[in-house]
XYZ file of C-alpha atoms in Angstrom:
559
model
C 13.374 9.928 -23.542
C 11.841 8.356 -26.765
C 8.205 7.246 -26.132
C 8.847 3.999 -27.958
C 11.035 2.778 -25.215
C 7.875 2.658 -23.183
C 6.660 -0.067 -25.316
C 9.517 -2.492 -24.709
C 9.256 -2.242 -20.880
C 5.456 -1.650 -20.837
C 5.115 -2.400 -17.208
C 7.168 0.563 -16.145
C 4.342 2.766 -17.180
C 1.381 0.682 -17.267
C -1.932 1.106 -15.137
C -2.881 -2.074 -13.344
C -6.675 -2.699 -12.301
C -7.241 -5.643 -10.144
C -10.392 -7.404 -10.020
C -12.229 -10.726 -8.722
C -14.437 -12.041 -11.420
C -16.735 -13.459 -8.937
C -17.687 -9.924 -7.795
C -17.332 -7.742 -10.889
C -20.377 -8.639 -12.996
C -22.877 -11.297 -13.273
C -24.071 -11.852 -16.816
C -26.130 -15.275 -16.601
C -28.154 -14.125 -13.520
C -26.939 -16.789 -11.049
C -25.809 -14.176 -8.407
C -22.130 -14.889 -9.193
C -19.895 -12.627 -11.422
C -18.449 -14.518 -14.502
C -16.133 -14.224 -17.342
C -19.041 -13.227 -19.612
C -19.972 -10.227 -17.400
C -16.251 -9.130 -16.995
C -16.037 -9.251 -20.924
C -19.170 -6.971 -21.330
C -17.485 -4.446 -18.985
C -14.141 -4.264 -20.540
C -14.957 -0.925 -22.211
C -15.229 0.705 -18.791
C -11.853 -0.258 -18.043
C -10.705 0.764 -21.461
C -12.422 4.225 -21.128
C -10.913 4.656 -17.581
C -7.396 3.883 -19.353
C -6.413 0.703 -17.672
C -3.443 -1.159 -19.664
C -3.197 -4.187 -17.599
C -5.831 -6.262 -15.967
C -4.971 -8.384 -13.030
C -7.346 -11.411 -12.308
C -7.545 -12.614 -8.819
C -7.816 -16.425 -8.644
C -10.300 -18.014 -10.910
C -9.315 -21.580 -10.499
C -11.567 -24.342 -9.241
C -11.714 -24.051 -5.571
C -13.232 -25.190 -2.289
C -13.958 -21.355 -1.886
C -12.862 -21.581 1.901
C -10.231 -18.512 1.189
C -11.865 -16.660 -1.727
C -10.215 -18.492 -4.368
C -6.781 -18.986 -3.132
C -7.521 -22.373 -2.030
C -6.991 -23.933 -5.529
C -7.874 -27.514 -6.488
C -6.889 -27.483 -10.053
C -4.216 -25.080 -11.282
C -5.064 -25.858 -15.055
C -8.820 -25.274 -14.769
C -11.426 -22.517 -14.363
C -14.110 -22.564 -11.829
C -17.434 -23.526 -13.327
C -19.363 -20.714 -11.590
C -17.278 -18.146 -13.454
C -17.143 -19.676 -16.848
C -14.786 -22.283 -19.180
C -11.445 -21.866 -20.382
C -13.130 -20.587 -23.717
C -14.592 -17.843 -21.853
C -11.137 -17.040 -20.525
C -9.569 -17.022 -23.992
C -12.288 -14.615 -25.095
C -11.668 -12.412 -22.446
C -8.120 -12.122 -22.926
C -8.556 -11.737 -26.740
C -11.077 -8.919 -26.326
C -9.198 -7.036 -23.623
C -6.079 -7.163 -25.863
C -8.183 -5.518 -28.578
C -9.166 -2.876 -26.092
C -5.364 -2.374 -25.385
C -5.265 -4.200 -22.052
C -2.593 -7.017 -21.314
C -4.049 -9.603 -18.841
C -2.157 -11.163 -15.600
C -3.558 -13.463 -13.197
C -2.589 -14.618 -9.688
C -0.148 -17.625 -9.516
C -0.940 -19.509 -6.214
C 1.857 -21.994 -6.120
C 2.772 -21.703 -2.232
C 0.131 -23.954 -1.324
C -2.918 -26.141 -2.667
C -6.278 -26.882 -1.215
C -6.426 -29.833 0.900
C -8.877 -31.028 -1.546
C -6.355 -31.057 -4.372
C -5.630 -34.249 -6.042
C -1.920 -34.203 -5.232
C -2.843 -33.652 -1.499
C -5.502 -36.403 -1.406
C -3.283 -38.820 -2.940
C -0.402 -37.521 -0.769
C -2.117 -38.237 2.478
C -3.377 -41.721 1.229
C -0.264 -43.264 2.453
C 3.411 -42.522 3.628
C 4.897 -43.880 0.289
C 2.339 -42.394 -2.177
C 4.626 -40.614 -5.069
C 2.651 -37.387 -4.324
C 3.694 -37.619 -0.726
C 6.735 -35.414 -1.279
C 4.684 -32.559 -3.124
C 4.108 -31.388 0.377
C 6.126 -30.943 3.322
C 5.895 -33.372 6.388
C 7.209 -34.027 9.895
C 6.653 -37.198 12.022
C 7.675 -35.781 15.306
C 5.216 -33.211 17.052
C 6.141 -29.646 16.202
C 7.431 -26.861 18.673
C 5.077 -24.041 19.428
C 4.815 -22.176 16.226
C 2.069 -19.641 17.116
C 4.507 -16.623 16.734
C 4.786 -17.816 12.787
C 1.352 -17.941 11.914
C -0.282 -15.683 9.212
C -3.664 -15.412 10.431
C -3.673 -15.435 14.506
C -7.494 -15.215 14.501
C -7.617 -18.666 12.793
C -4.675 -20.748 13.388
C -2.352 -21.543 16.493
C 0.678 -23.084 14.610
C 1.713 -23.877 11.057
C 1.795 -27.553 11.240
C -1.374 -29.789 11.147
C -1.783 -33.197 12.177
C -3.063 -35.549 9.515
C -5.217 -38.118 11.432
C -4.800 -40.799 8.450
C -1.025 -41.041 8.340
C 0.042 -39.657 11.831
C 2.340 -37.142 10.339
C 2.202 -33.319 10.255
C 2.017 -31.187 7.146
C 3.211 -27.565 6.850
C 0.753 -24.763 6.302
C 1.930 -21.201 6.297
C -1.510 -19.943 5.925
C -4.599 -22.109 6.645
C -4.769 -25.531 7.656
C -6.751 -26.353 4.789
C -3.938 -24.976 2.519
C -0.847 -27.307 2.717
C 2.347 -25.793 1.313
C 4.005 -27.374 -1.627
C 7.513 -28.559 -1.462
C 9.390 -26.369 -3.914
C 12.599 -28.417 -2.958
C 10.933 -31.445 -5.084
C 12.051 -30.999 -8.569
C 8.725 -32.859 -9.586
C 6.854 -29.747 -7.948
C 8.967 -27.469 -9.753
C 8.258 -29.050 -13.011
C 4.496 -28.867 -12.475
C 4.701 -25.041 -11.582
C 6.564 -24.545 -14.741
C 3.970 -26.513 -16.748
C 1.062 -24.453 -15.147
C 2.812 -21.299 -16.199
C 3.255 -22.476 -19.614
C -0.223 -23.531 -19.849
C -1.595 -19.977 -19.006
C 0.803 -18.162 -21.233
C -0.220 -20.367 -24.194
C -3.667 -19.406 -23.422
C -2.816 -15.670 -23.627
C -1.768 -14.298 -20.374
C 0.873 -11.633 -20.158
C 2.169 -12.786 -16.934
C 1.342 -13.394 -13.184
C 0.899 -11.869 -9.751
C 3.010 -14.212 -7.671
C 1.285 -14.843 -4.334
C 3.352 -14.781 -1.175
C 6.779 -15.154 -2.719
C 9.048 -15.262 0.377
C 6.897 -18.192 1.831
C 6.884 -19.891 -1.374
C 10.750 -20.091 -1.685
C 11.272 -21.030 1.757
C 12.681 -24.499 2.927
C 11.324 -24.597 6.302
C 10.774 -28.360 7.352
C 12.909 -29.618 4.462
C 15.671 -31.975 5.288
C 19.214 -31.089 4.785
C 19.480 -33.414 1.663
C 16.612 -31.526 0.167
C 17.912 -28.139 0.672
C 21.019 -28.833 -1.058
C 19.358 -30.472 -3.830
C 17.261 -27.217 -4.275
C 20.458 -24.770 -3.715
C 19.606 -21.189 -3.309
C 15.972 -20.738 -3.718
C 16.662 -17.720 -5.481
C 18.439 -19.653 -8.244
C 14.798 -21.318 -8.765
C 13.184 -18.040 -8.888
C 15.699 -17.047 -11.467
C 14.853 -20.042 -13.620
C 11.043 -19.355 -13.438
C 11.828 -15.803 -14.817
C 14.032 -17.356 -17.440
C 11.275 -19.899 -18.351
C 8.833 -17.051 -18.658
C 11.014 -15.182 -20.813
C 11.395 -17.973 -23.120
C 7.846 -18.642 -23.399
C 6.521 -15.071 -23.713
C 9.503 -12.486 -23.778
C 7.318 -9.413 -22.441
C 5.684 -11.307 -19.725
C 6.130 -10.133 -16.197
C 6.334 -11.580 -12.832
C 4.652 -9.309 -10.173
C 5.494 -10.287 -6.737
C 3.826 -9.967 -3.233
C 6.946 -9.550 -1.201
C 6.234 -7.564 2.156
C 9.742 -7.382 3.411
C 11.771 -4.337 4.402
C 13.348 -2.575 1.445
C 17.066 -4.065 1.635
C 15.397 -7.550 1.643
C 13.198 -6.736 -1.349
C 16.122 -6.116 -3.514
C 17.298 -9.573 -3.484
C 13.821 -10.629 -5.104
C 14.659 -8.400 -8.047
C 17.766 -10.333 -8.527
C 20.057 -7.673 -6.597
C 21.500 -5.767 -9.560
C 20.853 -8.261 -12.354
C 17.091 -7.883 -12.552
C 16.625 -11.584 -13.283
C 14.046 -12.700 -10.773
C 10.894 -10.756 -10.159
C 9.865 -8.001 -12.780
C 7.963 -5.955 -10.215
C 6.999 -6.015 -6.547
C 4.506 -4.079 -4.519
C 5.872 -1.284 -2.394
C 4.493 -2.075 1.000
C 6.767 0.086 2.758
C 5.715 3.272 0.882
C 2.267 2.162 1.274
C 2.272 1.960 5.070
C 4.122 5.105 5.401
C 1.891 6.865 3.149
C -1.022 6.227 5.723
C 1.428 7.326 8.493
C 2.003 10.583 6.526
C -1.757 11.041 6.102
C -2.260 10.467 9.775
C 0.086 12.943 10.774
C -0.599 15.509 8.001
C 3.304 15.118 7.783
C 5.040 14.036 4.262
C 8.051 13.016 6.112
C 7.355 9.138 6.575
C 6.305 8.790 2.950
C 9.421 10.938 1.932
C 11.644 8.735 3.879
C 10.556 5.612 2.600
C 10.749 6.739 -0.994
C 14.259 7.929 -0.340
C 15.187 4.712 1.427
C 14.174 2.431 -1.610
C 17.257 0.618 -2.740
C 18.389 1.062 -6.336
C 16.797 -1.560 -8.710
C 17.759 -2.983 -12.017
C 16.529 -0.562 -15.046
C 13.965 -3.056 -16.172
C 12.370 -3.730 -12.826
C 9.759 -1.519 -11.469
C 8.074 -0.766 -8.045
C 3.954 -1.160 -8.080
C 2.515 1.503 -5.729
C -1.129 1.113 -4.458
C -3.387 2.754 -2.007
C -4.818 -0.519 -0.797
C -5.200 -4.155 -2.318
C -7.602 -6.961 -1.839
C -6.308 -8.107 1.490
C -6.382 -6.370 4.868
C -4.527 -2.975 4.624
C -1.520 -4.344 6.416
C 0.572 -1.955 8.606
C 2.899 -4.510 9.822
C 6.225 -2.876 8.906
C 5.158 0.136 11.114
C 6.174 0.298 14.763
C 3.593 -0.534 17.386
C 3.229 3.181 18.141
C 3.147 4.257 14.469
C 0.478 1.709 13.804
C -1.707 2.822 16.735
C -1.629 6.345 15.198
C -3.002 5.020 11.880
C -5.619 3.039 13.597
C -6.850 6.099 15.546
C -7.118 8.092 12.527
C -8.496 5.593 10.267
C -9.961 2.684 12.098
C -10.500 3.369 15.768
C -13.308 0.721 16.053
C -11.629 -2.706 16.911
C -14.156 -3.973 14.075
C -12.419 -1.959 11.445
C -9.043 -3.574 12.457
C -7.725 -7.122 11.525
C -4.895 -9.464 13.055
C -3.546 -6.425 15.225
C -1.876 -5.140 12.461
C -4.189 -3.851 9.609
C -7.422 -2.418 8.474
C -10.439 -3.946 6.716
C -11.580 -0.500 5.102
C -11.410 1.235 1.831
C -9.927 4.714 1.348
C -13.146 6.882 1.106
C -14.854 5.801 4.427
C -11.334 6.290 6.062
C -11.376 9.866 4.870
C -14.983 10.383 6.037
C -16.066 10.853 2.415
C -14.109 14.093 1.976
C -13.589 14.479 -1.822
C -10.566 16.940 -1.393
C -8.828 14.103 0.410
C -9.877 11.318 -1.635
C -8.610 13.054 -4.734
C -5.589 14.079 -3.315
C -4.471 10.689 -2.038
C -5.218 9.103 -5.815
C -3.105 12.121 -7.585
C -0.655 11.174 -4.804
C -0.802 7.511 -5.951
C -0.243 8.318 -9.631
C 2.470 10.696 -8.863
C 4.656 8.254 -6.854
C 7.695 6.920 -8.868
C 6.214 3.341 -9.992
C 3.415 1.687 -11.490
C -0.134 2.572 -9.924
C -2.331 -0.558 -9.202
C -6.156 0.144 -8.452
C -8.459 -2.219 -6.781
C -11.764 -2.527 -8.320
C -14.341 0.018 -7.214
C -11.565 2.709 -6.252
C -12.212 4.556 -9.473
C -15.834 5.511 -8.066
C -15.297 5.704 -4.268
C -16.456 2.280 -3.099
C -16.460 1.825 0.565
C -16.399 -1.415 2.832
C -19.190 -3.282 4.144
C -18.034 -4.176 7.839
C -20.928 -6.602 8.173
C -18.895 -8.924 5.934
C -16.366 -10.735 7.975
C -12.641 -10.307 7.688
C -10.886 -9.191 4.820
C -13.878 -10.012 2.437
C -15.290 -6.471 3.790
C -13.551 -4.770 0.944
C -14.410 -7.528 -1.589
C -18.099 -6.813 -2.052
C -19.860 -6.666 -5.443
C -18.812 -4.000 -7.971
C -21.424 -1.014 -8.090
C -22.530 -0.357 -11.515
C -25.811 1.416 -11.170
C -28.430 2.512 -8.221
C -30.604 -0.576 -9.273
C -31.127 -3.516 -7.109
C -27.572 -5.155 -6.171
C -25.922 -2.262 -7.674
C -26.530 -3.426 -11.074
C -24.050 -6.369 -10.560
C -26.622 -9.173 -10.606
C -30.431 -9.836 -11.343
C -30.447 -12.621 -8.851
C -32.044 -12.532 -5.536
C -29.531 -10.523 -2.978
C -29.174 -13.834 -0.988
C -27.392 -15.560 -3.935
C -24.602 -12.913 -4.332
C -20.994 -13.850 -3.151
C -21.290 -11.094 -0.629
C -23.748 -8.286 0.484
C -23.491 -5.323 -1.277
C -22.222 -2.122 0.633
C -25.015 -0.039 1.913
C -25.546 3.555 3.456
C -23.810 6.380 2.096
C -21.159 4.386 0.048
C -23.792 2.316 -1.292
C -25.080 1.951 -4.906
C -27.615 4.615 -4.638
C -24.938 7.297 -4.145
C -21.731 5.479 -5.705
C -21.963 3.683 -9.014
C -20.472 3.717 -12.378
C -23.462 4.775 -14.253
C -24.129 8.244 -12.632
C -20.308 8.934 -12.349
C -19.775 8.455 -16.293
C -22.322 11.302 -17.026
C -20.777 13.790 -14.170
C -17.579 15.622 -15.651
C -17.046 16.336 -11.789
C -17.061 12.590 -10.565
C -14.317 10.841 -9.096
C -14.332 8.566 -12.063
C -13.814 11.434 -14.470
C -10.912 12.782 -12.023
C -9.130 9.326 -11.886
C -9.597 9.081 -15.831
C -7.707 12.205 -15.985
C -4.976 11.044 -13.643
C -4.729 7.953 -15.958
C -4.235 9.958 -19.013
C -1.666 12.307 -17.474
C 0.296 9.588 -15.848
C 0.385 7.824 -19.185
C 1.425 11.014 -20.947
C 4.464 11.481 -18.393
C 6.309 8.249 -18.563
C 8.856 10.036 -16.427
C 6.428 9.386 -13.392
C 7.357 5.621 -14.170
C 10.784 5.836 -15.146
C 12.495 8.520 -13.063
C 14.474 7.913 -9.933
C 13.027 9.293 -6.750
C 13.923 12.985 -6.190
C 12.313 14.385 -3.115
C 12.659 18.353 -3.170
C 13.922 20.111 -0.301
C 11.307 22.627 1.015
C 10.246 23.716 4.338
C 6.358 22.924 4.517
C 6.246 19.564 6.118
C 2.905 18.768 5.293
C 3.703 18.880 1.544
C 5.241 15.971 -0.582
C 7.141 17.587 -3.274
C 8.473 15.288 -5.849
C 10.679 15.975 -9.101
C 10.286 13.288 -11.812
C 12.883 13.675 -14.595
C 14.226 11.456 -17.480
C 16.396 13.475 -19.917
C 14.884 16.893 -20.513
C 11.599 15.909 -19.341
C 10.696 16.922 -15.929
C 7.502 17.053 -13.897
C 7.051 18.329 -10.376
C 4.334 16.987 -8.142
C 2.934 18.752 -4.926
C 0.646 17.202 -2.525
C -0.636 19.004 0.521
C -1.775 16.377 3.151
C -3.210 18.876 5.543
C -6.498 21.039 5.368
C -4.488 24.443 5.430
C -3.696 26.513 2.444
C 0.237 26.788 2.110
C 2.551 28.138 -0.379
C 5.261 25.798 -1.293
C 8.915 27.279 -2.385
C 10.045 25.349 -5.470
C 13.560 25.540 -6.409
C 14.740 23.641 -9.594
C 17.962 25.332 -9.937
C 19.306 27.763 -12.372
C 19.179 25.392 -15.163
C 15.637 25.867 -15.263
C 15.676 29.477 -14.950
C 12.926 31.469 -16.786
C 11.119 28.221 -17.641
C 7.452 27.754 -17.369
C 5.487 25.397 -15.103
C 2.265 24.280 -16.825
C -0.435 22.631 -14.523
C -1.444 19.316 -15.883
C -4.597 18.758 -13.969
C -6.218 22.390 -14.399
C -5.856 25.523 -16.240
C -3.063 27.111 -14.219
C 0.665 27.657 -14.447
C 3.609 29.891 -13.335
C 6.945 30.996 -14.335
C 10.367 30.059 -12.658
C 12.666 33.304 -11.886
C 16.057 33.460 -13.476
C 17.408 31.167 -10.727
C 14.702 28.241 -11.075
C 12.653 29.444 -8.259
C 8.830 30.237 -7.587
C 6.264 29.826 -4.961
C 3.083 27.479 -5.680
C -0.068 28.046 -3.826
C -2.038 24.785 -2.644
C -5.389 24.582 -1.181
C -6.205 22.658 1.985
C -5.486 19.008 0.500
C -4.528 20.503 -2.546
C -2.317 18.856 -5.355
C -0.386 20.066 -8.679
C 1.215 18.310 -11.257
C 3.325 20.860 -13.014
C 5.328 20.141 -16.212
C 8.521 22.193 -16.803
C 8.302 23.752 -20.218
C 11.616 24.964 -21.505
C 12.138 27.145 -24.830
C 11.649 24.820 -27.701
C 9.826 21.985 -25.758
C 7.440 20.041 -27.990
C 5.290 18.511 -25.203
C 1.642 18.586 -25.698
C 0.132 20.449 -22.337
């Protein structure tokens, strides 16, 4: 393939890095991360090889849900900086070769948002229909709540007006009514505003909830029409305002249902979606030391339009959800990686980071990140993964994995010079604390996890077939090994990952067309040759991993 093609569809071979400004770097010393601090640390991300920065919500908020309870979609939380600071951050990031996207939280607002304050002031207020209301007492909806430890239903009584409002998440987050054309107009204006300030797209929060019409009357539903037509119109608007901007959607649904959010075969709705199914089955495979579940999840991916892409990840900013596994499968993963009930959340997920789940075993940690970057799709890192940060289980709920970034072994991990009591969350302590895990020390260590992840990023960027090629699971008899072949035109990379501690030799058969070709290892000084029938055996150590570029006579790849 022509390397120039990767510039048009930049998201198909990007490296995305998610961070919360509040916990990344405090520059003014008040204990809260800020845009000035983030700007000062952009060179770390550029050196790592990040090509797209994903900012978690930075809007004004009551901070009851870590920023996802927005009170002004056009503003910037004054603790973090000003709109001018955001523009400076975006400009500097682009100078370093990074695009910037941000969370678009339009399924709901805070109950302190001016729209909702007006909506609840009277039954006939013009903003009343910005939200979804019912006058009669709702039935039992406990089975529909997202946070069963906090809520017992999805309708909340508003004492002032005597009606109930819809909230799919917390009661202090009333859902917006997308059936109302005025709400749709406001959402378009929000998108347009931030695109004008330089954003390259959005990570769209809770897309299926955003599009649902629960609680709407028949007339409203008819007026809206197919909700996917609305999502299509948002994508079209995005394209008109910024042709290369993306919509990266959070759609935790089975694969067949996800395809519809890509626009079926047309590719005119979401640009990208997180592959929750592959992620959950990856953990099941790790727990079993059997590549089968992950291989099946990859093979079961539905075909998607050529301009669309899957985003792959080891974990994100929420709980590590396992909700698409069966109860027995989920219990297997809990037993392997979170046996203590305090490590689990909502009965469906884990509130842990990867290195502690793997007992800090560097072989396993490196194998998993090598696996991430080799999966067909676009890898997404959560801040601190590049150095192997751990969670702090003393912090409640999902916030256990959102602790301050660890820059140095100094006080507060070099995140802030303020008193520890002023930080947004306690710094992780123990063996994964900043005394042992930090950027400063790993930058100078060629054998560090940071150096290894940087190498993975470089090799991934040099191998666009990993992002562009179709899924091809190689048939081979070693069940603990995932063997993938990624190919576009004459460019072929074979990746092998051993999920077990036992050394193995994997038979690789690429067919007679590759007879006599060389396999050059992209991660270490090694390689081997294919015989006349395109076959060889590749040795893997326990938790070993190999990326092998197929080199044919006359190949011009740099290896």
